[in-house]
PDB file of C-alpha atoms in Angstrom:
ATOM      1  CA  MET S   1     161.223 125.609 -86.072  1.00  0.00           C
ATOM      2  CA  ILE S   2     160.369 127.641 -83.663  1.00  0.00           C
ATOM      3  CA  GLN S   3     161.970 125.083 -80.436  1.00  0.00           C
ATOM      4  CA  HIS S   4     165.302 125.354 -83.073  1.00  0.00           C
ATOM      5  CA  THR S   5     165.163 129.594 -82.353  1.00  0.00           C
ATOM      6  CA  ARG S   6     164.669 128.948 -79.054  1.00  0.00           C
ATOM      7  CA  TYR S   7     167.541 126.698 -78.697  1.00  0.00           C
ATOM      8  CA  ARG S   8     170.062 128.818 -80.561  1.00  0.00           C
ATOM      9  CA  TRP S   9     168.744 131.947 -78.065  1.00  0.00           C
ATOM     10  CA  LEU S  10     169.009 129.827 -74.550  1.00  0.00           C
ATOM     11  CA  LEU S  11     172.400 129.247 -75.779  1.00  0.00           C
ATOM     12  CA  ALA S  12     173.576 132.682 -76.299  1.00  0.00           C
ATOM     13  CA  ALA S  13     171.930 133.517 -73.185  1.00  0.00           C
ATOM     14  CA  TRP S  14     173.565 130.978 -71.027  1.00  0.00           C
ATOM     15  CA  ALA S  15     176.789 132.470 -72.476  1.00  0.00           C
ATOM     16  CA  LEU S  16     176.830 135.682 -71.733  1.00  0.00           C
ATOM     17  CA  VAL S  17     175.224 135.038 -67.777  1.00  0.00           C
ATOM     18  CA  THR S  18     177.841 131.850 -67.228  1.00  0.00           C
ATOM     19  CA  GLY S  19     180.852 134.199 -68.635  1.00  0.00           C
ATOM     20  CA  CYS S  20     181.717 131.178 -70.400  1.00  0.00           C
ATOM     21  CA  ALA S  21     183.471 130.831 -73.959  1.00  0.00           C
ATOM     22  CA  MET S  22     181.800 129.537 -76.423  1.00  0.00           C
ATOM     23  CA  PRO S  23     183.121 126.367 -78.475  1.00  0.00           C
ATOM     24  CA  ALA S  24     182.903 127.027 -82.482  1.00  0.00           C
ATOM     25  CA  LEU S  25     179.695 124.076 -82.411  1.00  0.00           C
ATOM     26  CA  MET S  26     177.799 126.333 -80.106  1.00  0.00           C
ATOM     27  CA  TYR S  27     178.616 129.425 -82.691  1.00  0.00           C
ATOM     28  CA  ASP S  28     177.245 127.396 -85.600  1.00  0.00           C
ATOM     29  CA  LEU S  29     173.983 127.523 -83.472  1.00  0.00           C
ATOM     30  CA  LEU S  30     173.235 131.342 -82.716  1.00  0.00           C
ATOM     31  CA  PRO S  31     170.878 132.346 -85.181  1.00  0.00           C
ATOM     32  CA  PRO S  32     172.706 133.574 -88.793  1.00  0.00           C
ATOM     33  CA  VAL S  33     174.719 137.061 -88.939  1.00  0.00           C
ATOM     34  CA  TYR S  34     175.215 139.001 -92.030  1.00  0.00           C
ATOM     35  CA  GLU S  35     177.713 141.704 -94.106  1.00  0.00           C
ATOM     36  CA  TYR S  36     175.300 144.200 -95.588  1.00  0.00           C
ATOM     37  CA  SER S  37     175.582 146.926 -97.417  1.00  0.00           C
ATOM     38  CA  SER S  38     173.275 150.295 -99.023  1.00  0.00           C
ATOM     39  CA  SER S  39     174.495 152.319-101.281  1.00  0.00           C
ATOM     40  CA  LEU S  40     173.616 154.810-104.590  1.00  0.00           C
ATOM     41  CA  ALA S  41     175.653 154.943-107.704  1.00  0.00           C
ATOM     42  CA  PRO S  42     175.530 157.521-110.600  1.00  0.00           C
ATOM     43  CA  ILE S  43     173.352 156.121-113.362  1.00  0.00           C
ATOM     44  CA  SER S  44     175.656 155.162-116.269  1.00  0.00           C
ATOM     45  CA  ASP S  45     173.705 157.718-118.797  1.00  0.00           C
ATOM     46  CA  LEU S  46     174.976 160.986-117.099  1.00  0.00           C
ATOM     47  CA  ALA S  47     175.941 161.908-120.602  1.00  0.00           C
ATOM     48  CA  THR S  48     172.476 162.287-122.064  1.00  0.00           C
ATOM     49  CA  ASP S  49     171.387 164.756-119.816  1.00  0.00           C
ATOM     50  CA  ALA S  50     173.128 167.882-120.234  1.00  0.00           C
ATOM     51  CA  GLY S  51     174.737 169.326-117.712  1.00  0.00           C
ATOM     52  CA  TYR S  52     175.364 166.622-115.405  1.00  0.00           C
ATOM     53  CA  GLU S  53     177.960 164.111-115.036  1.00  0.00           C
ATOM     54  CA  ALA S  54     179.853 161.636-112.853  1.00  0.00           C
ATOM     55  CA  SER S  55     182.756 162.065-111.034  1.00  0.00           C
ATOM     56  CA  GLU S  56     185.658 160.081-110.258  1.00  0.00           C
ATOM     57  CA  ALA S  57     184.547 159.928-106.600  1.00  0.00           C
ATOM     58  CA  SER S  58     181.392 158.454-107.296  1.00  0.00           C
ATOM     59  CA  ALA S  59     179.612 161.730-106.994  1.00  0.00           C
ATOM     60  CA  ILE S  60     177.330 163.428-109.632  1.00  0.00           C
ATOM     61  CA  VAL S  61     177.877 166.931-110.921  1.00  0.00           C
ATOM     62  CA  TYR S  62     176.186 169.448-112.246  1.00  0.00           C
ATOM     63  CA  ASP S  63     177.956 171.814-113.955  1.00  0.00           C
ATOM     64  CA  ARG S  64     176.119 174.725-116.484  1.00  0.00           C
ATOM     65  CA  GLU S  65     175.604 178.090-116.557  1.00  0.00           C
ATOM     66  CA  GLY S  66     178.447 179.684-114.214  1.00  0.00           C
ATOM     67  CA  LEU S  67     177.485 177.251-111.528  1.00  0.00           C
ATOM     68  CA  ARG S  68     178.347 174.041-110.390  1.00  0.00           C
ATOM     69  CA  ILE S  69     177.249 171.329-107.768  1.00  0.00           C
ATOM     70  CA  THR S  70     178.523 168.622-106.766  1.00  0.00           C
ATOM     71  CA  VAL S  71     175.723 165.996-104.746  1.00  0.00           C
ATOM     72  CA  ARG S  72     177.444 162.423-103.607  1.00  0.00           C
ATOM     73  CA  HIS S  73     175.828 159.482-101.455  1.00  0.00           C
ATOM     74  CA  LEU S  74     177.259 158.517 -97.847  1.00  0.00           C
ATOM     75  CA  SER S  75     177.126 154.969 -97.389  1.00  0.00           C
ATOM     76  CA  ASP S  76     177.356 153.907 -93.695  1.00  0.00           C
ATOM     77  CA  THR S  77     180.660 152.524 -94.076  1.00  0.00           C
ATOM     78  CA  GLU S  78     181.972 155.941 -94.321  1.00  0.00           C
ATOM     79  CA  LEU S  79     180.162 158.494 -91.843  1.00  0.00           C
ATOM     80  CA  ASN S  80     181.735 155.494 -89.679  1.00  0.00           C
ATOM     81  CA  ARG S  81     184.461 156.423 -90.923  1.00  0.00           C
ATOM     82  CA  ARG S  82     184.482 160.186 -90.645  1.00  0.00           C
ATOM     83  CA  TYR S  83     182.978 159.882 -87.148  1.00  0.00           C
ATOM     84  CA  PRO S  84     185.254 157.011 -85.371  1.00  0.00           C
ATOM     85  CA  SER S  85     185.158 158.165 -81.990  1.00  0.00           C
ATOM     86  CA  VAL S  86     181.724 158.557 -82.179  1.00  0.00           C
ATOM     87  CA  SER S  87     180.848 155.074 -83.913  1.00  0.00           C
ATOM     88  CA  TYR S  88     182.452 151.806 -82.631  1.00  0.00           C
ATOM     89  CA  GLN S  89     180.903 151.248 -79.195  1.00  0.00           C
ATOM     90  CA  ASP S  90     177.803 149.102 -80.387  1.00  0.00           C
ATOM     91  CA  ARG S  91     174.632 149.723 -78.769  1.00  0.00           C
ATOM     92  CA  PHE S  92     176.268 152.937 -77.465  1.00  0.00           C
ATOM     93  CA  ALA S  93     177.068 154.452 -80.447  1.00  0.00           C
ATOM     94  CA  ALA S  94     176.554 158.695 -81.218  1.00  0.00           C
ATOM     95  CA  ASN S  95     177.000 158.340 -84.693  1.00  0.00           C
ATOM     96  CA  PRO S  96     174.001 160.955 -85.569  1.00  0.00           C
ATOM     97  CA  PHE S  97     173.547 159.468 -88.814  1.00  0.00           C
ATOM     98  CA  THR S  98     174.198 155.647 -88.699  1.00  0.00           C
ATOM     99  CA  TYR S  99     173.946 152.859 -86.241  1.00  0.00           C
ATOM    100  CA  GLY S 100     177.549 152.398 -85.474  1.00  0.00           C
ATOM    101  CA  ASN S 101     178.745 148.703 -85.457  1.00  0.00           C
ATOM    102  CA  TRP S 102     175.899 147.611 -83.234  1.00  0.00           C
ATOM    103  CA  ARG S 103     173.943 144.712 -85.180  1.00  0.00           C
ATOM    104  CA  ASP S 104     170.318 144.657 -85.048  1.00  0.00           C
ATOM    105  CA  PRO S 105     169.636 140.953 -82.990  1.00  0.00           C
ATOM    106  CA  ARG S 106     166.723 140.445 -85.044  1.00  0.00           C
ATOM    107  CA  LEU S 107     168.209 141.492 -88.444  1.00  0.00           C
ATOM    108  CA  GLY S 108     171.684 139.723 -87.919  1.00  0.00           C
ATOM    109  CA  TYR S 109     173.057 142.856 -89.730  1.00  0.00           C
ATOM    110  CA  THR S 110     173.771 146.389 -89.618  1.00  0.00           C
ATOM    111  CA  PRO S 111     170.594 148.198 -90.718  1.00  0.00           C
ATOM    112  CA  ASN S 112     170.560 152.131 -92.308  1.00  0.00           C
ATOM    113  CA  ARG S 113     169.306 154.787 -90.145  1.00  0.00           C
ATOM    114  CA  PHE S 114     169.134 157.342 -93.087  1.00  0.00           C
ATOM    115  CA  THR S 115     170.517 158.270 -96.049  1.00  0.00           C
ATOM    116  CA  VAL S 116     172.700 161.122 -96.357  1.00  0.00           C
ATOM    117  CA  PHE S 117     173.379 163.216 -98.947  1.00  0.00           C
ATOM    118  CA  GLU S 118     176.954 165.715 -99.583  1.00  0.00           C
ATOM    119  CA  ILE S 119     175.977 168.387-101.090  1.00  0.00           C
ATOM    120  CA  GLU S 120     178.780 171.045-102.594  1.00  0.00           C
ATOM    121  CA  VAL S 121     177.569 174.270-104.074  1.00  0.00           C
ATOM    122  CA  TYR S 122     180.455 176.200-105.753  1.00  0.00           C
ATOM    123  CA  ASN S 123     179.443 179.944-107.405  1.00  0.00           C
ATOM    124  CA  PRO S 124     182.500 181.090-109.808  1.00  0.00           C
ATOM    125  CA  ILE S 125     180.663 183.934-111.493  1.00  0.00           C
ATOM    126  CA  LEU S 126     177.171 184.280-110.322  1.00  0.00           C
ATOM    127  CA  PRO S 127     176.406 187.313-108.018  1.00  0.00           C
ATOM    128  CA  LYS S 128     174.490 184.820-105.401  1.00  0.00           C
ATOM    129  CA  VAL S 129     172.681 181.896-105.593  1.00  0.00           C
ATOM    130  CA  GLU S 130     170.579 179.510-102.866  1.00  0.00           C
ATOM    131  CA  LEU S 131     169.965 175.997-102.123  1.00  0.00           C
ATOM    132  CA  PHE S 132     166.799 175.573-100.474  1.00  0.00           C
ATOM    133  CA  PRO S 133     166.898 172.315 -98.142  1.00  0.00           C
ATOM    134  CA  GLY S 134     163.307 172.565 -96.910  1.00  0.00           C
ATOM    135  CA  GLU S 135     162.049 172.252-101.036  1.00  0.00           C
ATOM    136  CA  ALA S 136     164.688 168.758-101.648  1.00  0.00           C
ATOM    137  CA  ARG S 137     162.680 165.513-101.807  1.00  0.00           C
ATOM    138  CA  LEU S 138     163.888 162.096-102.351  1.00  0.00           C
ATOM    139  CA  ARG S 139     161.422 160.255-104.609  1.00  0.00           C
ATOM    140  CA  THR S 140     162.471 156.492-105.171  1.00  0.00           C
ATOM    141  CA  ASP S 141     161.175 153.654-108.035  1.00  0.00           C
ATOM    142  CA  GLN S 142     158.629 152.603-105.468  1.00  0.00           C
ATOM    143  CA  GLY S 143     156.639 155.513-105.924  1.00  0.00           C
ATOM    144  CA  ASP S 144     157.866 157.064-102.006  1.00  0.00           C
ATOM    145  CA  GLU S 145     158.620 160.528-101.337  1.00  0.00           C
ATOM    146  CA  TYR S 146     160.780 161.754 -99.130  1.00  0.00           C
ATOM    147  CA  GLY S 147     161.575 165.345 -97.309  1.00  0.00           C
ATOM    148  CA  TRP S 148     164.008 166.593 -95.546  1.00  0.00           C
ATOM    149  CA  TYR S 149     165.549 166.134 -91.851  1.00  0.00           C
ATOM    150  CA  SER S 150     166.281 169.461 -90.373  1.00  0.00           C
ATOM    151  CA  VAL S 151     168.396 170.268 -87.402  1.00  0.00           C
ATOM    152  CA  ASN S 152     165.798 171.205 -85.175  1.00  0.00           C
ATOM    153  CA  ARG S 153     161.544 171.741 -84.787  1.00  0.00           C
ATOM    154  CA  GLU S 154     161.348 175.270 -85.549  1.00  0.00           C
ATOM    155  CA  GLU S 155     162.642 174.758 -89.885  1.00  0.00           C
ATOM    156  CA  SER S 156     161.108 171.574 -90.519  1.00  0.00           C
ATOM    157  CA  ASP S 157     158.352 169.204 -88.719  1.00  0.00           C
ATOM    158  CA  ARG S 158     160.963 166.092 -88.974  1.00  0.00           C
ATOM    159  CA  SER S 159     164.116 167.043 -87.323  1.00  0.00           C
ATOM    160  CA  LEU S 160     166.545 165.411 -85.762  1.00  0.00           C
ATOM    161  CA  GLU S 161     166.437 167.260 -83.385  1.00  0.00           C
ATOM    162  CA  ASP S 162     163.201 165.201 -82.391  1.00  0.00           C
ATOM    163  CA  TYR S 163     164.117 161.974 -83.830  1.00  0.00           C
ATOM    164  CA  TYR S 164     166.583 161.925 -81.479  1.00  0.00           C
ATOM    165  CA  THR S 165     164.778 163.676 -78.198  1.00  0.00           C
ATOM    166  CA  LEU S 166     162.097 160.468 -78.713  1.00  0.00           C
ATOM    167  CA  ILE S 167     164.355 157.450 -77.905  1.00  0.00           C
ATOM    168  CA  ARG S 168     167.055 159.476 -75.605  1.00  0.00           C
ATOM    169  CA  GLY S 169     166.583 157.623 -72.261  1.00  0.00           C
ATOM    170  CA  PRO S 170     166.636 159.350 -69.183  1.00  0.00           C
ATOM    171  CA  GLY S 171     169.898 159.413 -67.503  1.00  0.00           C
ATOM    172  CA  GLY S 172     173.293 161.143 -67.837  1.00  0.00           C
ATOM    173  CA  ASN S 173     174.857 159.135 -70.320  1.00  0.00           C
ATOM    174  CA  GLU S 174     171.226 158.795 -72.259  1.00  0.00           C
ATOM    175  CA  GLN S 175     171.745 163.287 -72.451  1.00  0.00           C
ATOM    176  CA  TYR S 176     175.732 162.898 -73.349  1.00  0.00           C
ATOM    177  CA  ARG S 177     175.661 161.081 -76.006  1.00  0.00           C
ATOM    178  CA  PHE S 178     171.612 163.344 -77.557  1.00  0.00           C
ATOM    179  CA  ASP S 179     174.712 166.526 -77.196  1.00  0.00           C
ATOM    180  CA  GLN S 180     177.255 164.360 -79.309  1.00  0.00           C
ATOM    181  CA  ARG S 181     174.926 163.822 -81.878  1.00  0.00           C
ATOM    182  CA  MET S 182     172.904 167.167 -81.938  1.00  0.00           C
ATOM    183  CA  GLY S 183     177.021 169.027 -81.599  1.00  0.00           C
ATOM    184  CA  ILE S 184     177.894 166.822 -85.169  1.00  0.00           C
ATOM    185  CA  VAL S 185     174.002 167.501 -86.767  1.00  0.00           C
ATOM    186  CA  ARG S 186     175.017 171.588 -86.164  1.00  0.00           C
ATOM    187  CA  GLU S 187     178.336 171.096 -87.957  1.00  0.00           C
ATOM    188  CA  GLU S 188     177.456 169.210 -91.133  1.00  0.00           C
ATOM    189  CA  LEU S 189     173.565 169.430 -92.051  1.00  0.00           C
ATOM    190  CA  TYR S 190     173.142 172.116 -95.636  1.00  0.00           C
ATOM    191  CA  ARG S 191     171.462 175.121 -93.709  1.00  0.00           C
ATOM    192  CA  PRO S 192     167.854 176.590 -94.910  1.00  0.00           C
ATOM    193  CA  GLY S 193     168.610 180.842 -95.332  1.00  0.00           C
ATOM    194  CA  HIS S 194     172.798 180.324 -96.904  1.00  0.00           C
ATOM    195  CA  GLN S 195     173.803 182.420-100.307  1.00  0.00           C
ATOM    196  CA  VAL S 196     176.807 181.474-101.686  1.00  0.00           C
ATOM    197  CA  PHE S 197     178.520 184.395-103.264  1.00  0.00           C
ATOM    198  CA  LYS S 198     180.216 185.438-106.100  1.00  0.00           C
ATOM    199  CA  GLY S 199     183.602 183.003-105.675  1.00  0.00           C
ATOM    200  CA  GLY S 200     182.069 181.444-102.386  1.00  0.00           C
ATOM    201  CA  THR S 201     181.034 176.960-101.440  1.00  0.00           C
ATOM    202  CA  TYR S 202     179.336 176.012 -99.589  1.00  0.00           C
ATOM    203  CA  ARG S 203     178.431 172.506 -98.184  1.00  0.00           C
ATOM    204  CA  GLY S 204     176.625 170.423 -95.832  1.00  0.00           C
ATOM    205  CA  TYR S 205     174.365 166.954 -95.368  1.00  0.00           C
ATOM    206  CA  LEU S 206     170.795 165.880 -96.674  1.00  0.00           C
ATOM    207  CA  VAL S 207     169.200 163.727 -94.506  1.00  0.00           C
ATOM    208  CA  PHE S 208     165.964 161.621 -95.664  1.00  0.00           C
ATOM    209  CA  ALA S 209     164.473 158.298 -94.001  1.00  0.00           C
ATOM    210  CA  PRO S 210     166.536 155.097 -94.917  1.00  0.00           C
ATOM    211  CA  LEU S 211     165.624 153.490 -98.652  1.00  0.00           C
ATOM    212  CA  SER S 212     164.031 149.837 -98.258  1.00  0.00           C
ATOM    213  CA  ASP S 213     166.228 146.666 -99.979  1.00  0.00           C
ATOM    214  CA  GLU S 214     163.464 146.593-102.761  1.00  0.00           C
ATOM    215  CA  VAL S 215     164.257 150.230-103.928  1.00  0.00           C
ATOM    216  CA  LYS S 216     166.044 149.569-107.579  1.00  0.00           C
ATOM    217  CA  GLY S 217     166.757 153.515-107.688  1.00  0.00           C
ATOM    218  CA  ALA S 218     166.176 157.347-106.294  1.00  0.00           C
ATOM    219  CA  ASP S 219     166.501 160.363-107.627  1.00  0.00           C
ATOM    220  CA  LEU S 220     167.074 163.369-105.527  1.00  0.00           C
ATOM    221  CA  HIS S 221     165.110 166.671-106.280  1.00  0.00           C
ATOM    222  CA  LEU S 222     166.546 169.724-105.489  1.00  0.00           C
ATOM    223  CA  LYS S 223     163.558 171.706-106.432  1.00  0.00           C
ATOM    224  CA  ARG S 224     163.641 176.119-106.687  1.00  0.00           C
ATOM    225  CA  PHE S 225     167.516 176.412-106.815  1.00  0.00           C
ATOM    226  CA  ALA S 226     167.712 180.123-106.901  1.00  0.00           C
ATOM    227  CA  THR S 227     170.109 181.955-109.072  1.00  0.00           C
ATOM    228  CA  GLN S 228     168.716 185.570-109.473  1.00  0.00           C
ATOM    229  CA  PHE S 229     167.288 187.737-106.971  1.00  0.00           C
ATOM    230  CA  ASP S 230     165.366 191.500-106.820  1.00  0.00           C
ATOM    231  CA  GLU S 231     165.799 194.624-104.448  1.00  0.00           C
ATOM    232  CA  ALA S 232     164.099 192.789-101.945  1.00  0.00           C
ATOM    233  CA  ASN S 233     166.347 189.759-101.622  1.00  0.00           C
ATOM    234  CA  ASP S 234     163.325 187.781-103.347  1.00  0.00           C
ATOM    235  CA  PRO S 235     164.463 184.843-105.878  1.00  0.00           C
ATOM    236  CA  THR S 236     163.710 186.210-110.114  1.00  0.00           C
ATOM    237  CA  GLN S 237     165.232 183.167-111.193  1.00  0.00           C
ATOM    238  CA  THR S 238     164.924 180.011-110.206  1.00  0.00           C
ATOM    239  CA  MET S 239     165.541 175.816-111.670  1.00  0.00           C
ATOM    240  CA  ASP S 240     165.109 172.386-110.628  1.00  0.00           C
ATOM    241  CA  LEU S 241     168.072 169.601-110.315  1.00  0.00           C
ATOM    242  CA  SER S 242     167.530 166.452-110.940  1.00  0.00           C
ATOM    243  CA  PHE S 243     170.366 163.935-109.348  1.00  0.00           C
ATOM    244  CA  ARG S 244     169.419 159.973-110.577  1.00  0.00           C
ATOM    245  CA  PHE S 245     171.025 157.430-108.988  1.00  0.00           C
ATOM    246  CA  THR S 246     170.997 153.226-108.615  1.00  0.00           C
ATOM    247  CA  HIS S 247     170.650 151.536-105.234  1.00  0.00           C
ATOM    248  CA  GLN S 248     173.113 148.457-104.956  1.00  0.00           C
ATOM    249  CA  VAL S 249     172.645 146.467-101.674  1.00  0.00           C
ATOM    250  CA  GLU S 250     174.915 143.230-100.119  1.00  0.00           C
ATOM    251  CA  LYS S 251     173.514 141.130 -98.672  1.00  0.00           C
ATOM    252  CA  ARG S 252     175.674 138.124 -97.498  1.00  0.00           C
ATOM    253  CA  GLN S 253     175.988 135.533 -94.560  1.00  0.00           C
ATOM    254  CA  LEU S 254     179.082 134.649 -92.444  1.00  0.00           C
ATOM    255  CA  SER S 255     180.028 131.625 -90.903  1.00  0.00           C
ATOM    256  CA  GLY S 256     183.206 130.134 -89.321  1.00  0.00           C
ATOM    257  CA  GLU S 257     185.748 132.551 -87.981  1.00  0.00           C
ATOM    258  CA  GLU S 258     184.144 135.457 -90.186  1.00  0.00           C
ATOM    259  CA  ALA S 259     180.867 134.814 -87.675  1.00  0.00           C
ATOM    260  CA  ARG S 260     182.142 134.342 -84.719  1.00  0.00           C
ATOM    261  CA  ARG S 261     184.279 137.936 -85.400  1.00  0.00           C
ATOM    262  CA  ALA S 262     180.949 139.702 -86.403  1.00  0.00           C
ATOM    263  CA  ARG S 263     178.716 138.125 -83.428  1.00  0.00           C
ATOM    264  CA  ARG S 264     182.119 139.554 -80.555  1.00  0.00           C
ATOM    265  CA  ARG S 265     182.066 143.185 -79.160  1.00  0.00           C
ATOM    266  CA  ASP S 266     185.199 143.950 -78.726  1.00  0.00           C
ATOM    267  CA  TRP S 267     184.998 147.919 -78.362  1.00  0.00           C
ATOM    268  CA  VAL S 268     188.313 148.497 -80.237  1.00  0.00           C
ATOM    269  CA  LEU S 269     188.647 150.868 -82.699  1.00  0.00           C
ATOM    270  CA  PRO S 270     188.762 150.429 -86.613  1.00  0.00           C
ATOM    271  CA  ALA S 271     192.802 151.536 -86.005  1.00  0.00           C
ATOM    272  CA  ALA S 272     193.607 149.015 -83.684  1.00  0.00           C
ATOM    273  CA  ALA S 273     193.216 146.613 -86.540  1.00  0.00           C
ATOM    274  CA  GLY S 274     195.737 148.428 -88.886  1.00  0.00           C
ATOM    275  CA  GLY S 275     194.850 151.978 -90.478  1.00  0.00           C
ATOM    276  CA  ALA S 276     193.588 154.344 -88.580  1.00  0.00           C
ATOM    277  CA  PRO S 277     190.381 155.311 -89.724  1.00  0.00           C
ATOM    278  CA  GLU S 278     189.575 159.314 -91.044  1.00  0.00           C
ATOM    279  CA  THR S 279     188.917 161.782 -88.208  1.00  0.00           C
ATOM    280  CA  ARG S 280     185.877 164.601 -89.638  1.00  0.00           C
ATOM    281  CA  THR S 281     185.523 167.365 -87.069  1.00  0.00           C
ATOM    282  CA  GLY S 282     183.107 169.803 -89.659  1.00  0.00           C
ATOM    283  CA  VAL S 283     182.919 170.143 -93.096  1.00  0.00           C
ATOM    284  CA  THR S 284     184.360 173.543 -94.923  1.00  0.00           C
ATOM    285  CA  ARG S 285     182.533 176.108 -95.741  1.00  0.00           C
TER     286      ARG S 285
END
């Protein structure tokens, strides 16, 4: 088995060095590639939880006592479509939330880089409310608990600034990709210290570590959501909210022409194949 796998890699290396197109038979001898997706869907029994409901957009909505909070998981596919100009350059993709269209050669597919939720807080009647991102936790049915990723190290001990600083390589191109990523991160993350006043809406991302394939369910906990404040602007009334999801993983081995297309690196945006992807430069605040 080891020799057979080594033989496959030697064939691939030979094609790359010589620049020769591999015949179909040689493609079939290469390591397998897969179509992979991971998503979080609202649980089916939300009706039993007062104030919660599933929306048509695969989101969970908490609507009670003059407050509406919408939580939606964003899959890698959607995140890539939101930022098409930085998501389809293979290993040079600069999407800060995914690996873009890069495929891990060891796995044969593109894994998740993070778990991303889009949070929208709408306050129709209360004087002001506040969500504290640092209090948010993602808990799984495997007993794991993850804290949020902030923008920079001043906001928490787990930040996207540190994450990308550690993996940034030398050279101007690497610095350029770092700046691209952090520009999107600063624009999109749900920022701490933002109070939503009466009639206002605020929206942003909460980012957590990726989930393993073994996880079947996950709960997003928003702790100490403040709905009343004293004269010093300190919260006097808070509540804990929990948004429950089922984890769905699909993995299918590709063969024939599908596998050959998956191994190609043509550097063409999806729009070239028909249907322009959604362009996103920032969320509406």
